[in-house]
Short mmCIF file of N, CA and C in Angstrom, two decimals:
data_model
loop_
_atom_site.label_atom_id
_atom_site.label_comp_id
_atom_site.label_asym_id
_atom_site.label_seq_id
_atom_site.Cartn_x
_atom_site.Cartn_y
_atom_site.Cartn_z
N UNK A 1 36.92 -5.22 -30.56
CA UNK A 1 37.57 -5.98 -31.60
C UNK A 1 36.50 -6.66 -32.45
N UNK A 2 36.72 -6.70 -33.76
CA UNK A 2 35.74 -7.29 -34.67
C UNK A 2 36.04 -8.78 -34.86
N UNK A 3 35.00 -9.57 -34.80
CA UNK A 3 35.12 -11.00 -35.02
C UNK A 3 35.31 -11.26 -36.51
N UNK A 4 36.29 -12.07 -36.88
CA UNK A 4 36.56 -12.34 -38.29
C UNK A 4 35.43 -13.08 -38.98
N UNK A 5 34.63 -13.83 -38.23
CA UNK A 5 33.52 -14.57 -38.81
C UNK A 5 32.31 -13.68 -39.06
N UNK A 6 32.30 -12.52 -38.46
CA UNK A 6 31.17 -11.61 -38.59
C UNK A 6 31.27 -10.85 -39.91
N UNK A 7 30.18 -10.82 -40.66
CA UNK A 7 30.15 -10.12 -41.94
C UNK A 7 30.15 -8.62 -41.69
N UNK A 8 30.88 -7.89 -42.55
CA UNK A 8 30.91 -6.43 -42.43
C UNK A 8 29.55 -5.88 -42.81
N UNK A 9 29.11 -4.86 -42.08
CA UNK A 9 27.81 -4.26 -42.35
C UNK A 9 27.89 -3.25 -43.48
N UNK A 10 29.04 -2.59 -43.61
CA UNK A 10 29.22 -1.58 -44.64
C UNK A 10 30.51 -1.84 -45.40
N UNK A 11 30.48 -1.47 -46.68
CA UNK A 11 31.65 -1.61 -47.54
C UNK A 11 32.12 -0.24 -47.98
N UNK A 12 33.42 -0.11 -48.19
CA UNK A 12 33.94 1.12 -48.78
C UNK A 12 33.71 1.05 -50.29
N UNK A 13 33.95 2.15 -50.96
CA UNK A 13 33.79 2.17 -52.42
C UNK A 13 34.72 1.14 -53.06
N UNK A 14 35.96 1.08 -52.63
CA UNK A 14 36.92 0.15 -53.21
C UNK A 14 36.50 -1.31 -52.97
N UNK A 15 36.02 -1.62 -51.76
CA UNK A 15 35.57 -2.98 -51.46
C UNK A 15 34.37 -3.35 -52.32
N UNK A 16 33.41 -2.42 -52.44
CA UNK A 16 32.22 -2.68 -53.25
C UNK A 16 32.61 -2.91 -54.70
N UNK A 17 33.48 -2.07 -55.24
CA UNK A 17 33.90 -2.20 -56.63
C UNK A 17 34.60 -3.54 -56.88
N UNK A 18 35.42 -3.97 -55.93
CA UNK A 18 36.11 -5.25 -56.07
C UNK A 18 35.12 -6.41 -56.08
N UNK A 19 34.13 -6.36 -55.20
CA UNK A 19 33.14 -7.43 -55.13
C UNK A 19 32.23 -7.45 -56.34
N UNK A 20 31.86 -6.25 -56.83
CA UNK A 20 30.95 -6.15 -57.97
C UNK A 20 31.69 -6.23 -59.30
N UNK A 21 33.01 -6.18 -59.23
CA UNK A 21 33.86 -6.21 -60.43
C UNK A 21 33.51 -5.08 -61.39
N UNK A 22 33.42 -3.88 -60.83
CA UNK A 22 33.20 -2.68 -61.62
C UNK A 22 34.26 -1.66 -61.25
N UNK A 23 34.47 -0.70 -62.11
CA UNK A 23 35.43 0.36 -61.84
C UNK A 23 34.82 1.46 -60.99
N UNK A 24 35.68 2.31 -60.45
CA UNK A 24 35.19 3.42 -59.62
C UNK A 24 34.32 4.37 -60.41
N UNK A 25 34.70 4.65 -61.67
CA UNK A 25 33.90 5.56 -62.49
C UNK A 25 32.49 5.02 -62.68
N UNK A 26 32.38 3.74 -62.96
CA UNK A 26 31.07 3.11 -63.11
C UNK A 26 30.30 3.17 -61.80
N UNK A 27 30.98 2.92 -60.70
CA UNK A 27 30.33 3.01 -59.39
C UNK A 27 29.72 4.39 -59.17
N UNK A 28 30.53 5.43 -59.39
CA UNK A 28 30.03 6.79 -59.15
C UNK A 28 28.89 7.14 -60.10
N UNK A 29 28.93 6.64 -61.32
CA UNK A 29 27.85 6.88 -62.27
C UNK A 29 26.56 6.22 -61.77
N UNK A 30 26.65 4.98 -61.31
CA UNK A 30 25.49 4.26 -60.79
C UNK A 30 24.98 4.89 -59.49
N UNK A 31 25.90 5.38 -58.68
CA UNK A 31 25.52 6.03 -57.43
C UNK A 31 24.73 7.31 -57.71
N UNK A 32 25.22 8.12 -58.64
CA UNK A 32 24.54 9.37 -58.98
C UNK A 32 23.20 9.13 -59.64
N UNK A 33 23.05 7.98 -60.35
CA UNK A 33 21.79 7.64 -60.98
C UNK A 33 20.78 7.08 -59.98
N UNK A 34 21.23 6.83 -58.75
CA UNK A 34 20.34 6.32 -57.71
C UNK A 34 20.21 4.81 -57.71
N UNK A 35 21.03 4.12 -58.48
CA UNK A 35 20.96 2.66 -58.56
C UNK A 35 21.65 2.02 -57.35
N UNK A 36 22.70 2.65 -56.86
CA UNK A 36 23.42 2.14 -55.69
C UNK A 36 23.16 3.08 -54.52
N UNK A 37 22.34 2.64 -53.55
CA UNK A 37 22.12 3.48 -52.36
C UNK A 37 23.38 3.51 -51.50
N UNK A 38 23.64 4.65 -50.90
CA UNK A 38 24.86 4.81 -50.12
C UNK A 38 24.61 5.73 -48.94
N UNK A 39 25.59 5.76 -48.06
CA UNK A 39 25.56 6.63 -46.89
C UNK A 39 26.88 7.38 -46.83
N UNK A 40 26.80 8.64 -46.49
CA UNK A 40 28.03 9.43 -46.30
C UNK A 40 28.31 9.56 -44.81
N UNK A 41 29.53 9.29 -44.44
CA UNK A 41 29.99 9.45 -43.07
C UNK A 41 31.19 10.39 -43.14
N UNK A 42 30.92 11.66 -42.96
CA UNK A 42 31.95 12.67 -43.20
C UNK A 42 32.23 12.71 -44.69
N UNK A 43 33.48 12.50 -45.06
CA UNK A 43 33.83 12.49 -46.48
C UNK A 43 33.81 11.08 -47.06
N UNK A 44 33.57 10.07 -46.22
CA UNK A 44 33.58 8.68 -46.68
C UNK A 44 32.22 8.28 -47.23
N UNK A 45 32.24 7.47 -48.27
CA UNK A 45 31.02 6.91 -48.84
C UNK A 45 30.99 5.44 -48.44
N UNK A 46 29.91 5.02 -47.80
CA UNK A 46 29.76 3.64 -47.37
C UNK A 46 28.51 3.04 -48.00
N UNK A 47 28.60 1.76 -48.34
CA UNK A 47 27.50 1.05 -48.97
C UNK A 47 27.16 -0.14 -48.08
N UNK A 48 25.88 -0.30 -47.75
CA UNK A 48 25.46 -1.45 -46.94
C UNK A 48 25.79 -2.74 -47.68
N UNK A 49 26.28 -3.72 -46.95
CA UNK A 49 26.73 -4.96 -47.59
C UNK A 49 25.61 -5.71 -48.31
N UNK A 50 24.36 -5.54 -47.87
CA UNK A 50 23.26 -6.25 -48.54
C UNK A 50 22.94 -5.65 -49.91
N UNK A 51 23.43 -4.45 -50.20
CA UNK A 51 23.17 -3.82 -51.49
C UNK A 51 23.73 -4.66 -52.63
N UNK A 52 24.92 -5.21 -52.45
CA UNK A 52 25.53 -6.01 -53.52
C UNK A 52 24.72 -7.28 -53.77
N UNK A 53 24.16 -7.87 -52.71
CA UNK A 53 23.32 -9.06 -52.88
C UNK A 53 22.03 -8.71 -53.62
N UNK A 54 21.43 -7.57 -53.28
CA UNK A 54 20.21 -7.13 -53.95
C UNK A 54 20.45 -6.86 -55.43
N UNK A 55 21.57 -6.22 -55.75
CA UNK A 55 21.89 -5.93 -57.15
C UNK A 55 22.12 -7.23 -57.93
N UNK A 56 22.76 -8.20 -57.30
CA UNK A 56 23.01 -9.48 -57.95
C UNK A 56 21.69 -10.21 -58.23
N UNK A 57 20.76 -10.14 -57.29
CA UNK A 57 19.45 -10.77 -57.49
C UNK A 57 18.69 -10.10 -58.63
N UNK A 58 18.72 -8.77 -58.67
CA UNK A 58 18.03 -8.04 -59.74
C UNK A 58 18.64 -8.36 -61.09
N UNK A 59 19.96 -8.47 -61.15
CA UNK A 59 20.63 -8.79 -62.41
C UNK A 59 20.26 -10.20 -62.87
N UNK A 60 20.11 -11.13 -61.91
CA UNK A 60 19.73 -12.49 -62.24
C UNK A 60 18.31 -12.58 -62.76
N UNK A 61 17.43 -11.73 -62.27
CA UNK A 61 16.04 -11.73 -62.72
C UNK A 61 15.92 -11.22 -64.15
N UNK A 62 16.77 -10.27 -64.53
CA UNK A 62 16.69 -9.67 -65.86
C UNK A 62 17.28 -10.56 -66.94
N UNK A 63 18.21 -11.45 -66.58
CA UNK A 63 18.84 -12.27 -67.62
C UNK A 63 18.15 -13.59 -67.82
#
């Protein structure tokens, strides 16, 4: 059983898009460009939860 206080290690595409406030099309475009690292588990695409934090930091540095 997963502890509710424990942070998820991986996000689904939909979870990542909701947190990043981007659409699925934008996500797939960024994924194919190599900007969003991901892992495939069968047919599922999973993104490490720290990726969203890293992208937010990079965006903050540029602005």
